[in-house]
Amino acid sequence: MAVAGLPAVVARNDLPERVTICEVGPRDGLQNESAIVPVGVKLEFLDRLVAAGHRVVEATSFVHPKWVPQLADAEELLSALDRHPGVRYPVLVPNAKGLSRALAAGVDEIAIFGSATETFAQRNLNRSVAESIEMFAPVVATARDRGLRVRAYLSMCFGDPWEGPVPLRQVADAAVALMSLGCTELSLGDTIGVATPGQVRALLHAVSDAGVGLEQVAVHFHDTYGQALANTLAALESGISIVDASAGGLGGCPYAESATGNLATEDLVWQLDGLGIETGVDLGTLVETSVWMARQLGRPSPSRVVQALGG
Amino acid sequence: MAVAGLPAVVARNDLPERVTICEVGPRDGLQNESAIVPVGVKLEFLDRLVAAGHRVVEATSFVHPKWVPQLADAEELLSALDRHPGVRYPVLVPNAKGLSRALAAGVDEIAIFGSATETFAQRNLNRSVAESIEMFAPVVATARDRGLRVRAYLSMCFGDPWEGPVPLRQVADAAVALMSLGCTELSLGDTIGVATPGQVRALLHAVSDAGVGLEQVAVHFHDTYGQALANTLAALESGISIVDASAGGLGGCPYAESATGNLATEDLVWQLDGLGIETGVDLGTLVETSVWMARQLGRPSPSRVVQALGG
């Protein structure tokens, strides 16, 4: 598919030359869709994303199927997956049990998920922030001993629906605690999508000041209030070069009452292409993939770029 | 309506303390909606926008009703409108005939619309760029003689569907030509929504270098590819403090095949509130207004903020 954008403008000095996109559609996206997608469709989705140029694709989750029935086929998916050389396929792991399943499936990268707030830690992990770090410690240690990379998500980094604004220091402390376990990458999440660019800059400054190198840090924005792409720009200007995004904006339908959608990878790639920042991802192939996936799910993609180009 | 945002972060030095929003929903928005709205609804819409804190509201258009039947009631609307002191109500005027109608209706600000490209000038104005400047010259002169302010729109400032990318110099020349007529404000439009932040910075630099003071310049972005808010951020960092936006994203439905929506005012205000930039606009009142207007139009607002808060 030909895409008629403008010629790129040479990037400013404070922007990275290259951005690594962590494509979270197959996991974070599909687990938040109401439809349950057959494993064959998931496999084709993964293959298409890699064909579009993605080199980091979050494949699935070993959270108990009781909680995430959408991804109950994790073992089946991974045993059938044709893993392309040079492509990372992180897999979400909630605890030691999940790690055992992941190791048995032969993954070479896991992702764990922590919380910056006590309320969300209790609700999502059934323990305090400190207790969750304790729980993750042996998981990360074992994974690293086996030579796996470990991606750590940190949720509710800006606002929390129960606690409101989250103090910078609290987020920075949780970030340091996770990285001290030996994680190789940290993804800072604006889980409810409330942040604006000044807050993004302030948090990245605080995290960096606390000793976490920004070359290891990803940002994970939600488009609930339409801020994801402006926040991404602020993050790139602050030293970030890893961005999470979800093909077609999968994961939370904006037509629903409470929109919770992930940043759409296509909208991100349009911006990065225009800024002259390399991603390796071909926008046209990605749009075709999201048009195809929207057909599988039986609803239009919320991505503006997919809506504009996918007709 | 209570709105739970984050506390604002102190604005960076390169951001303005205050932004003037030019609310274009009643004109640019409604003229691009398929539904024709009764004059009573338009009057209530204008009143609600002012009650929300807007101080610049584009009220209607004197383009011939054959071309814009949605706004055929311009005279009726203006004669019934309760104009609030301190509020500017620019009215679109295409030519000398339109100016006569506007003067008869007692407006104190008009807006004219030029094109940065020859193809769009021919299609929209039925003449070349140079001929359109000639046509506007006596319109602006007469308006200024009568003490009216004149806002000049410049369309297709980044990309054009027929000509592709638009050279910076070409846009800067058209900008200078319009301002040389005596216009008081210039609104640079990304009519097809293709721009990204680097291109925004480059154009504003070129326009400023050509002698147009950025304190007179507004930006007018479309969210066709989801870039409007990131582009706005880049514009604010480049010295812009006037931003056009449309309440609820009126004007081009994103659910249609080719999305052409204006930047939603609510999404803009969320960002500016978060950045600690004053606008005078109350987000909750504005969201209520757009929820009400969506009901009049019989379709949901494409604004992410309205979708998230308006349920």
Coordinates of C-alpha atoms in Angstrom, one line a residue:
Chain A
M1 CA 0.0 0.0 0.0
A2 CA 1.4 3.4 -1.0
V3 CA 1.2 6.0 1.7
A4 CA 1.3 9.7 0.7
G5 CA 3.0 11.5 3.6
L6 CA 5.1 14.6 3.5
P7 CA 8.9 14.4 3.1
A8 CA 10.5 14.0 6.5
V9 CA 12.1 17.0 8.1
V10 CA 15.5 16.4 9.5
A11 CA 15.1 15.5 13.2
R12 CA 16.0 18.0 15.9
N13 CA 19.1 17.4 18.0
D14 CA 16.9 16.4 20.9
L15 CA 15.1 13.7 19.0
P16 CA 16.5 10.1 18.6
E17 CA 17.5 8.9 15.1
R18 CA 15.8 5.6 15.6
V19 CA 12.9 4.4 17.8
T20 CA 12.2 0.8 18.8
I21 CA 8.5 0.2 18.8
C22 CA 7.4 -2.5 21.2
E23 CA 4.2 -3.8 19.5
V24 CA 1.8 -4.8 22.2
G25 CA -1.3 -5.6 20.1
P26 CA -1.2 -9.4 20.4
R27 CA -1.1 -9.3 24.2
D28 CA -2.1 -6.0 25.7
G29 CA -4.4 -5.3 22.8
L30 CA -6.2 -8.7 22.5
Q31 CA -6.5 -9.3 26.2
N32 CA -8.6 -6.1 26.4
E33 CA -10.9 -7.0 23.5
S34 CA -14.2 -8.7 24.2
A35 CA -13.9 -11.1 21.3
I36 CA -11.8 -14.2 21.8
V37 CA -9.6 -14.6 18.7
P38 CA -8.7 -18.2 17.4
V39 CA -5.1 -19.2 17.8
G40 CA -4.7 -19.4 14.0
V41 CA -5.6 -15.7 13.6
K42 CA -3.2 -14.8 16.4
L43 CA -0.4 -16.6 14.6
E44 CA -1.2 -14.8 11.4
F45 CA -1.3 -11.5 13.3
L46 CA 2.1 -12.1 14.7
D47 CA 3.5 -13.0 11.3
R48 CA 2.0 -10.0 9.7
L49 CA 3.4 -7.7 12.4
V50 CA 6.9 -9.1 11.8
A51 CA 6.4 -8.8 8.1
A52 CA 5.6 -5.1 8.6
G53 CA 9.0 -4.7 10.1
H54 CA 8.4 -5.1 13.9
R55 CA 11.3 -6.5 15.8
V56 CA 9.7 -6.5 19.3
V57 CA 6.3 -8.1 19.5
E58 CA 4.7 -9.0 22.8
A59 CA 3.3 -12.4 21.9
T60 CA 1.0 -13.5 24.7
S61 CA 0.5 -13.9 28.5
F62 CA 0.9 -16.6 31.1
V63 CA -1.5 -15.0 33.4
H64 CA -4.0 -17.6 34.6
P65 CA -6.8 -18.2 31.9
K66 CA -9.4 -17.5 34.6
W67 CA -8.3 -13.9 34.6
V68 CA -7.5 -13.5 30.9
P69 CA -9.5 -16.1 28.9
Q70 CA -8.6 -14.2 25.7
L71 CA -5.0 -15.6 26.0
A72 CA -5.7 -19.0 27.4
D73 CA -4.0 -20.5 24.4
A74 CA -0.5 -19.2 25.2
E75 CA 1.2 -22.7 25.1
E76 CA -0.5 -23.7 21.9
L77 CA 0.4 -20.3 20.3
L78 CA 4.1 -20.5 21.3
S79 CA 4.6 -24.0 20.2
A80 CA 3.1 -23.2 16.8
L81 CA 4.8 -19.8 16.4
D82 CA 7.5 -19.5 13.8
R83 CA 9.9 -17.3 15.6
H84 CA 11.9 -15.1 13.2
P85 CA 15.6 -14.6 13.9
G86 CA 16.3 -11.1 15.3
V87 CA 12.7 -10.7 16.6
R88 CA 12.0 -10.4 20.3
Y89 CA 8.8 -12.0 21.5
P90 CA 8.3 -11.0 25.2
V91 CA 5.6 -12.9 27.0
L92 CA 3.8 -11.6 30.1
V93 CA 4.5 -13.6 33.3
P94 CA 2.7 -12.7 36.6
N95 CA 4.6 -14.9 39.1
A96 CA 6.8 -18.0 39.5
K97 CA 4.1 -20.3 38.2
G98 CA 3.9 -18.2 35.0
L99 CA 7.6 -18.2 34.7
S100 CA 7.7 -22.1 34.8
R101 CA 5.1 -22.2 32.0
A102 CA 7.1 -19.6 30.0
L103 CA 10.4 -21.5 30.4
A104 CA 8.7 -24.7 29.4
A105 CA 7.5 -23.0 26.3
G106 CA 11.0 -21.9 25.5
V107 CA 10.6 -18.1 25.6
D108 CA 13.7 -15.9 25.6
E109 CA 12.1 -12.8 27.1
I110 CA 9.5 -12.2 29.7
A111 CA 7.6 -9.2 30.9
I112 CA 6.4 -8.6 34.5
F113 CA 4.0 -5.9 35.6
G114 CA 4.3 -3.8 38.7
S115 CA 2.2 -0.9 40.0
A116 CA 3.2 2.6 41.1
T117 CA 0.2 2.8 43.4
E118 CA -0.9 0.7 46.4
T119 CA -4.5 0.6 45.4
F120 CA -3.8 -0.8 41.9
A121 CA -1.2 -3.2 43.3
Q122 CA -3.8 -4.6 45.7
R123 CA -6.5 -4.8 42.9
N124 CA -4.2 -6.2 40.2
L125 CA -1.7 -8.2 42.1
N126 CA -3.5 -8.8 45.4
R127 CA -0.6 -7.4 47.5
S128 CA 1.2 -4.2 48.3
V129 CA 3.8 -2.6 46.1
A130 CA 6.6 -3.8 48.4
E131 CA 5.2 -7.3 48.5
S132 CA 4.9 -7.4 44.7
I133 CA 8.6 -6.5 44.3
E134 CA 9.4 -9.3 46.7
M135 CA 7.3 -11.7 44.6
F136 CA 9.0 -10.6 41.4
A137 CA 12.6 -10.9 42.8
P138 CA 13.0 -14.6 42.4
V139 CA 11.1 -14.6 39.1
V140 CA 13.5 -12.0 37.6
A141 CA 16.5 -13.7 39.2
T142 CA 15.6 -17.1 37.7
A143 CA 14.8 -15.6 34.3
R144 CA 18.1 -13.7 34.2
D145 CA 20.0 -16.8 35.3
R146 CA 18.5 -18.6 32.3
G147 CA 19.7 -15.8 30.0
L148 CA 16.2 -14.3 29.4
R149 CA 15.6 -10.6 29.0
V150 CA 13.1 -9.1 31.4
R151 CA 10.8 -6.2 30.6
A152 CA 9.1 -4.5 33.6
Y153 CA 5.9 -2.7 33.2
L154 CA 5.1 0.0 35.7
S155 CA 1.4 0.9 35.8
M156 CA -0.4 4.1 37.0
C157 CA 2.7 6.3 36.6
F158 CA 0.7 9.5 36.3
G159 CA -2.8 9.2 37.7
D160 CA -4.7 6.4 39.4
P161 CA -8.5 6.2 39.3
W162 CA -8.6 5.6 43.1
E163 CA -5.6 7.6 44.3
G164 CA -5.6 10.5 41.9
P165 CA -2.3 12.1 40.9
V166 CA 0.7 9.9 41.6
P167 CA 3.7 11.7 43.2
L168 CA 6.9 11.6 41.0
R169 CA 9.0 10.3 43.9
Q170 CA 6.6 7.3 44.4
V171 CA 6.9 6.4 40.7
A172 CA 10.7 6.8 40.7
D173 CA 11.1 4.6 43.8
A174 CA 9.0 1.8 42.2
A175 CA 11.0 2.2 39.0
V176 CA 14.3 1.8 40.9
A177 CA 13.0 -1.1 42.8
L178 CA 12.0 -3.0 39.7
M179 CA 15.3 -2.2 37.9
S180 CA 17.3 -3.3 40.9
L181 CA 15.9 -6.8 40.5
G182 CA 17.9 -7.0 37.3
C183 CA 15.2 -6.1 34.7
T184 CA 16.6 -5.2 31.3
E185 CA 13.9 -2.7 30.3
L186 CA 11.3 -0.6 32.1
S187 CA 8.0 0.5 30.5
L188 CA 6.3 3.5 32.2
G189 CA 2.6 3.3 31.7
D190 CA 0.0 6.1 31.8
T191 CA -2.7 3.4 32.3
I192 CA -5.6 5.7 32.4
G193 CA -4.3 8.2 29.8
V194 CA -4.5 11.4 31.9
A195 CA -1.0 12.7 31.4
T196 CA 0.1 15.7 29.4
P197 CA 3.5 16.6 28.0
G198 CA 4.8 18.6 30.9
Q199 CA 4.1 15.8 33.3
V200 CA 5.8 13.3 31.0
R201 CA 9.0 15.4 31.0
A202 CA 8.9 15.8 34.8
L203 CA 8.5 12.1 35.4
L204 CA 11.3 11.1 33.0
H205 CA 13.5 13.6 34.6
A206 CA 12.7 12.2 38.1
V207 CA 13.3 8.6 36.9
S208 CA 16.6 9.5 35.3
D209 CA 17.6 11.5 38.4
A210 CA 16.9 8.4 40.5
G211 CA 19.5 6.5 38.5
V212 CA 17.5 4.7 35.8
G213 CA 19.2 5.1 32.4
L214 CA 16.6 6.4 29.9
E215 CA 18.1 4.2 27.2
Q216 CA 16.4 1.3 29.2
V217 CA 13.1 3.1 29.5
A218 CA 10.0 2.8 27.3
V219 CA 6.8 4.8 27.5
H220 CA 3.4 3.3 27.2
F221 CA 0.6 5.8 26.6
H222 CA -3.1 5.4 26.3
D223 CA -5.2 7.7 24.1
T224 CA -8.2 8.0 26.5
Y225 CA -8.0 11.8 26.4
G226 CA -6.2 12.0 23.0
Q227 CA -2.9 12.9 24.6
A228 CA -0.8 9.8 23.7
L229 CA 1.0 11.2 20.6
A230 CA 1.8 14.6 22.1
N231 CA 3.1 12.8 25.2
T232 CA 5.2 10.6 23.0
L233 CA 6.8 13.6 21.4
A234 CA 7.6 15.0 24.8
A235 CA 9.2 11.7 25.8
L236 CA 11.3 11.5 22.6
E237 CA 12.5 15.0 23.3
S238 CA 13.4 13.9 26.9
G239 CA 15.7 11.1 25.8
I240 CA 13.3 8.1 25.2
S241 CA 13.8 5.9 22.2
I242 CA 11.5 2.9 23.0
V243 CA 7.8 3.4 22.6
D244 CA 5.0 0.8 23.2
A245 CA 2.1 0.9 20.8
S246 CA -0.8 -1.4 19.7
A247 CA -1.5 -2.1 16.0
G248 CA -4.8 -0.5 15.1
G249 CA -5.2 0.8 18.6
L250 CA -6.3 -2.7 19.8
G251 CA -7.2 -2.9 23.4
G252 CA -10.1 -0.9 24.6
C253 CA -12.7 0.3 22.2
P254 CA -13.1 4.1 22.0
Y255 CA -16.7 3.7 21.0
A256 CA -17.4 2.3 24.5
E257 CA -18.4 4.6 27.3
S258 CA -15.0 4.7 28.9
A259 CA -12.3 4.7 26.3
T260 CA -9.1 3.1 27.3
G261 CA -7.3 2.4 24.0
N262 CA -3.7 2.0 23.6
L263 CA -1.8 4.4 21.3
A264 CA -2.3 3.1 17.8
T265 CA 1.0 2.0 16.2
E266 CA 0.0 3.5 12.9
D267 CA -0.6 7.0 14.3
L268 CA 2.9 6.7 16.0
V269 CA 4.6 5.5 12.8
W270 CA 3.0 8.4 10.9
Q271 CA 4.6 10.8 13.3
L272 CA 7.9 9.1 13.4
D273 CA 8.1 8.9 9.6
G274 CA 7.3 12.6 9.4
L275 CA 10.0 13.4 11.9
G276 CA 12.6 11.4 10.0
I277 CA 13.0 8.9 12.8
E278 CA 13.6 5.3 11.7
T279 CA 11.5 2.5 13.0
G280 CA 11.9 -0.2 10.4
V281 CA 8.1 -0.5 10.2
D282 CA 6.3 -0.1 6.9
L283 CA 3.2 1.9 7.5
G284 CA 1.2 0.5 4.5
T285 CA 1.8 -3.1 5.5
L286 CA 0.8 -2.3 9.1
V287 CA -2.4 -0.6 8.0
E288 CA -3.3 -3.6 5.9
T289 CA -2.7 -5.8 9.0
S290 CA -5.0 -3.7 11.2
V291 CA -7.7 -3.6 8.5
W292 CA -7.5 -7.4 8.4
M293 CA -7.6 -7.7 12.2
A294 CA -10.5 -5.3 12.5
R295 CA -12.4 -7.6 10.2
Q296 CA -11.6 -10.5 12.5
L297 CA -12.9 -8.6 15.5
G298 CA -15.9 -7.3 13.6
R299 CA -15.4 -3.6 14.5
P300 CA -13.5 -0.7 13.0
S301 CA -10.1 0.2 14.2
P302 CA -10.0 3.4 16.4
S303 CA -6.7 4.4 14.8
R304 CA -7.0 7.7 12.9
V305 CA -4.5 6.6 10.3
V306 CA -6.2 3.2 9.8
Q307 CA -9.5 5.0 9.4
A308 CA -8.0 7.4 6.8
L309 CA -6.0 5.0 4.8
G310 CA -7.7 1.7 5.3
G311 CA -10.9 2.4 3.5
Chain B
M1 CA -19.1 18.8 35.6
A2 CA -16.0 17.8 37.7
V3 CA -13.0 16.9 35.7
A4 CA -10.3 14.8 37.3
G5 CA -7.1 15.8 35.6
L6 CA -3.6 15.9 37.1
P7 CA -2.2 19.0 38.7
A8 CA -0.6 21.1 36.1
V9 CA 3.1 21.1 35.7
V10 CA 4.7 24.5 35.5
A11 CA 5.0 25.4 31.8
R12 CA 8.4 25.4 30.2
N13 CA 10.0 28.6 29.2
D14 CA 9.3 28.0 25.6
L15 CA 5.6 27.6 26.1
P16 CA 3.1 30.6 26.3
E17 CA 1.4 31.4 29.6
R18 CA -1.9 31.8 27.9
V19 CA -3.4 30.5 24.7
T20 CA -6.4 32.1 22.9
I21 CA -8.6 29.4 21.4
C22 CA -10.5 30.3 18.3
E23 CA -13.6 28.1 18.5
V24 CA -14.6 27.2 14.9
G25 CA -17.3 24.7 15.7
P26 CA -20.3 26.8 14.7
R27 CA -18.8 27.7 11.3
D28 CA -16.1 25.3 10.2
G29 CA -17.6 22.5 12.2
L30 CA -21.3 22.8 11.2
Q31 CA -20.6 23.6 7.6
N32 CA -18.9 20.2 7.3
E33 CA -21.7 18.2 9.0
S34 CA -24.3 16.5 6.8
A35 CA -27.1 17.5 9.1
I36 CA -28.6 21.0 8.9
V37 CA -29.0 22.5 12.3
P38 CA -31.9 24.8 13.1
V39 CA -31.0 28.4 13.9
G40 CA -32.3 28.1 17.5
V41 CA -29.9 25.3 18.1
K42 CA -27.0 27.3 16.6
L43 CA -27.9 30.2 18.9
E44 CA -27.9 28.0 22.0
F45 CA -24.6 26.5 20.8
L46 CA -23.0 29.9 20.6
D47 CA -24.3 30.9 24.0
R48 CA -23.0 27.7 25.6
L49 CA -19.6 28.1 24.0
V50 CA -19.3 31.6 25.5
A51 CA -20.6 30.4 28.8
A52 CA -17.8 27.8 28.7
G53 CA -15.4 30.7 28.6
H54 CA -14.7 31.1 24.9
R55 CA -13.8 34.7 23.9
V56 CA -13.4 34.0 20.1
V57 CA -16.2 32.1 18.4
E58 CA -16.5 31.9 14.6
A59 CA -20.2 32.4 14.3
T60 CA -21.2 31.7 10.7
S61 CA -20.4 32.3 7.0
F62 CA -21.6 34.6 4.2
V63 CA -20.5 32.1 1.5
H64 CA -23.4 31.7 -0.9
P65 CA -26.0 29.3 0.5
K66 CA -25.7 27.3 -2.8
W67 CA -22.3 26.2 -1.6
V68 CA -22.9 26.0 2.1
P69 CA -26.6 25.3 2.7
Q70 CA -25.8 24.4 6.4
L71 CA -25.1 28.1 7.1
A72 CA -27.8 29.7 4.8
D73 CA -29.3 31.3 7.9
A74 CA -26.4 33.7 8.6
E75 CA -28.5 36.9 8.6
E76 CA -31.2 35.4 10.8
L77 CA -28.6 34.0 13.2
L78 CA -26.7 37.3 13.6
S79 CA -29.8 39.4 14.1
A80 CA -30.9 37.1 16.9
L81 CA -27.5 36.6 18.4
D82 CA -27.0 38.1 21.9
R83 CA -23.4 39.3 21.4
H84 CA -21.5 39.2 24.7
P85 CA -19.2 42.1 25.4
G86 CA -15.6 41.1 25.1
V87 CA -16.3 38.2 22.8
R88 CA -15.2 38.2 19.2
Y89 CA -17.5 36.6 16.7
P90 CA -15.6 36.4 13.3
V91 CA -17.8 35.6 10.3
L92 CA -16.5 34.1 7.1
V93 CA -16.7 36.3 4.0
P94 CA -15.6 35.0 0.6
N95 CA -15.7 38.2 -1.5
A96 CA -17.1 41.8 -1.7
K97 CA -20.7 40.6 -1.9
G98 CA -20.2 38.6 1.3
L99 CA -18.6 41.6 3.0
S100 CA -21.7 43.7 2.1
R101 CA -23.9 41.2 3.8
A102 CA -21.6 41.0 6.8
L103 CA -21.5 44.8 7.2
A104 CA -25.3 45.0 6.9
A105 CA -25.5 42.4 9.7
G106 CA -23.2 44.6 11.9
V107 CA -20.3 42.2 12.4
D108 CA -17.1 43.5 13.8
E109 CA -14.7 40.9 12.5
I110 CA -14.5 38.9 9.3
A111 CA -12.5 36.0 8.1
I112 CA -11.3 35.4 4.6
F113 CA -9.8 32.2 3.2
G114 CA -6.8 31.9 0.9
S115 CA -4.9 28.9 -0.4
A116 CA -1.3 28.1 -0.4
T117 CA -1.6 26.0 -3.5
E118 CA -2.8 26.8 -7.0
T119 CA -5.0 23.7 -7.4
F120 CA -6.9 24.3 -4.2
A121 CA -7.2 28.0 -5.1
Q122 CA -8.8 27.1 -8.4
R123 CA -11.1 24.5 -6.9
N124 CA -12.2 26.5 -3.8
L125 CA -12.0 30.1 -5.1
N126 CA -12.1 29.6 -8.9
R127 CA -9.0 31.7 -9.5
S128 CA -5.2 31.6 -9.1
V129 CA -3.5 32.3 -5.8
A130 CA -2.5 35.8 -7.1
E131 CA -6.0 36.5 -8.4
S132 CA -7.5 35.6 -5.1
I133 CA -5.1 38.0 -3.3
E134 CA -6.3 40.7 -5.7
M135 CA -9.9 39.8 -5.0
F136 CA -9.3 40.0 -1.2
A137 CA -7.5 43.3 -1.4
P138 CA -10.5 45.6 -1.5
V139 CA -12.5 43.4 0.8
V140 CA -9.8 43.7 3.5
A141 CA -9.3 47.4 2.8
T142 CA -13.0 48.2 3.2
A143 CA -13.3 46.0 6.3
R144 CA -10.3 47.7 7.9
D145 CA -11.6 51.2 7.0
R146 CA -14.8 50.3 8.9
G147 CA -12.7 49.3 11.9
L148 CA -13.3 45.5 11.5
R149 CA -10.6 43.0 12.4
V150 CA -9.8 40.5 9.6
R151 CA -8.7 37.0 10.2
A152 CA -7.1 35.3 7.2
Y153 CA -7.2 31.5 6.8
L154 CA -4.5 30.0 4.6
S155 CA -5.3 26.4 3.5
M156 CA -3.1 23.6 2.4
C157 CA 0.0 24.8 4.3
F158 CA 1.6 21.4 4.5
G159 CA 0.2 19.0 2.0
D160 CA -2.3 19.2 -0.8
P161 CA -4.3 16.3 -2.2
W162 CA -3.5 17.2 -5.8
E163 CA 0.0 18.8 -5.5
G164 CA 1.5 16.7 -2.6
P165 CA 4.0 18.4 -0.2
V166 CA 3.8 22.2 -0.3
P167 CA 7.2 24.1 -0.4
L168 CA 7.8 26.2 2.7
R169 CA 8.6 29.2 0.6
Q170 CA 5.3 29.0 -1.3
V171 CA 3.4 29.1 2.0
A172 CA 5.5 31.9 3.4
D173 CA 4.9 34.0 0.3
A174 CA 1.1 33.5 0.5
A175 CA 1.2 34.3 4.2
V176 CA 3.1 37.6 3.5
A177 CA 0.7 38.5 0.7
L178 CA -2.3 38.0 2.9
M179 CA -0.9 39.9 5.8
S180 CA 0.3 42.7 3.5
L181 CA -3.4 43.4 2.7
G182 CA -3.9 44.5 6.3
C183 CA -5.2 41.4 7.9
T184 CA -5.0 41.3 11.7
E185 CA -4.5 37.6 12.2
L186 CA -3.3 34.6 10.0
S187 CA -4.5 31.0 10.6
L188 CA -2.2 28.4 9.0
G189 CA -4.2 25.4 8.1
D190 CA -3.1 21.7 7.7
T191 CA -6.3 21.1 5.8
I192 CA -5.7 17.4 5.1
G193 CA -4.0 16.7 8.4
V194 CA -0.8 15.2 7.1
A195 CA 1.8 17.4 9.0
T196 CA 4.0 16.2 11.8
P197 CA 5.8 18.3 14.5
G198 CA 9.1 18.8 12.6
Q199 CA 7.2 20.2 9.6
V200 CA 5.2 22.5 11.9
R201 CA 8.4 23.9 13.4
A202 CA 9.9 24.4 9.9
L203 CA 6.9 26.3 8.5
L204 CA 6.6 28.6 11.5
H205 CA 10.2 29.4 11.3
A206 CA 9.9 30.1 7.6
V207 CA 6.8 32.3 8.1
S208 CA 8.5 34.2 10.9
D209 CA 11.6 34.7 8.8
A210 CA 9.5 36.1 6.0
G211 CA 8.4 38.8 8.4
V212 CA 5.1 37.7 9.8
G213 CA 5.1 38.1 13.6
L214 CA 4.1 34.9 15.2
E215 CA 2.0 36.7 17.8
Q216 CA -0.5 37.3 14.9
V217 CA -0.4 33.7 13.7
A218 CA -2.8 30.9 14.7
V219 CA -2.5 27.2 13.8
H220 CA -5.4 25.1 12.5
F221 CA -4.8 21.4 12.6
H222 CA -6.9 18.5 11.5
D223 CA -6.9 15.1 13.2
T224 CA -7.1 13.0 10.0
Y225 CA -4.0 11.1 11.0
G226 CA -4.1 11.8 14.7
Q227 CA -1.3 14.4 14.6
A228 CA -3.2 17.5 15.6
L229 CA -2.3 17.7 19.3
A230 CA 1.3 16.8 18.9
N231 CA 1.5 19.4 16.1
T232 CA -0.1 22.0 18.5
L233 CA 2.5 21.2 21.1
A234 CA 5.3 21.9 18.5
A235 CA 3.6 25.1 17.5
L236 CA 3.3 26.3 21.1
E237 CA 7.0 25.6 21.6
S238 CA 7.7 27.6 18.4
G239 CA 6.0 30.8 19.6
I240 CA 2.4 30.3 18.7
S241 CA -0.3 31.4 21.2
I242 CA -3.5 31.2 19.1
V243 CA -5.0 27.8 18.3
D244 CA -8.1 27.0 16.3
A245 CA -10.3 24.1 17.5
S246 CA -13.8 22.8 17.1
A247 CA -16.0 21.8 20.0
G248 CA -16.5 18.1 20.1
G249 CA -14.3 17.8 16.9
L250 CA -17.3 18.9 14.8
G251 CA -16.7 19.0 11.1
G252 CA -15.9 15.8 9.4
C253 CA -16.9 12.5 11.0
P254 CA -14.0 10.2 11.7
Y255 CA -16.3 7.2 11.3
A256 CA -16.6 8.1 7.6
E257 CA -14.2 6.6 5.1
S258 CA -12.0 9.7 4.8
A259 CA -11.6 11.3 8.2
T260 CA -11.2 15.1 8.0
G261 CA -12.1 16.1 11.6
N262 CA -10.9 19.3 13.2
L263 CA -8.9 19.2 16.3
A264 CA -11.5 18.8 19.2
T265 CA -11.4 21.7 21.6
E266 CA -11.8 19.4 24.5
D267 CA -8.7 17.4 23.7
L268 CA -6.8 20.7 23.3
V269 CA -8.1 22.1 26.6
W270 CA -7.1 18.9 28.4
Q271 CA -3.5 19.3 27.1
L272 CA -3.3 23.1 27.9
D273 CA -4.8 22.6 31.4
G274 CA -2.2 19.9 32.1
L275 CA 0.6 22.2 30.8
G276 CA -0.6 25.0 33.1
I277 CA -1.5 27.2 30.2
E278 CA -4.5 29.4 30.7
T279 CA -7.3 29.4 28.2
G280 CA -10.3 30.7 30.2
V281 CA -12.3 27.7 29.0
D282 CA -13.9 25.4 31.5
L283 CA -13.5 21.8 30.3
G284 CA -16.6 20.4 32.0
T285 CA -18.9 23.0 30.6
L286 CA -17.5 22.5 27.2
V287 CA -17.9 18.7 27.4
E288 CA -21.5 19.2 28.4
T289 CA -22.0 21.4 25.4
S290 CA -20.5 18.9 23.0
V291 CA -22.6 16.1 24.5
W292 CA -25.7 18.2 23.9
M293 CA -24.6 19.1 20.4
A294 CA -23.9 15.4 19.5
R295 CA -27.5 14.7 20.6
Q296 CA -28.7 17.4 18.2
L297 CA -26.6 15.8 15.4
G298 CA -27.6 12.3 16.2
R299 CA -24.1 10.9 16.3
P300 CA -21.3 10.6 18.9
S301 CA -18.6 13.2 19.2
P302 CA -15.2 12.0 17.8
S303 CA -13.4 13.9 20.6
R304 CA -11.6 11.4 22.9
V305 CA -12.2 13.6 25.9
V306 CA -15.9 13.9 25.2
Q307 CA -16.1 10.1 24.8
A308 CA -14.3 9.6 28.1
L309 CA -16.1 12.2 30.2
G310 CA -19.4 12.6 28.4
G311 CA -20.9 9.2 29.2

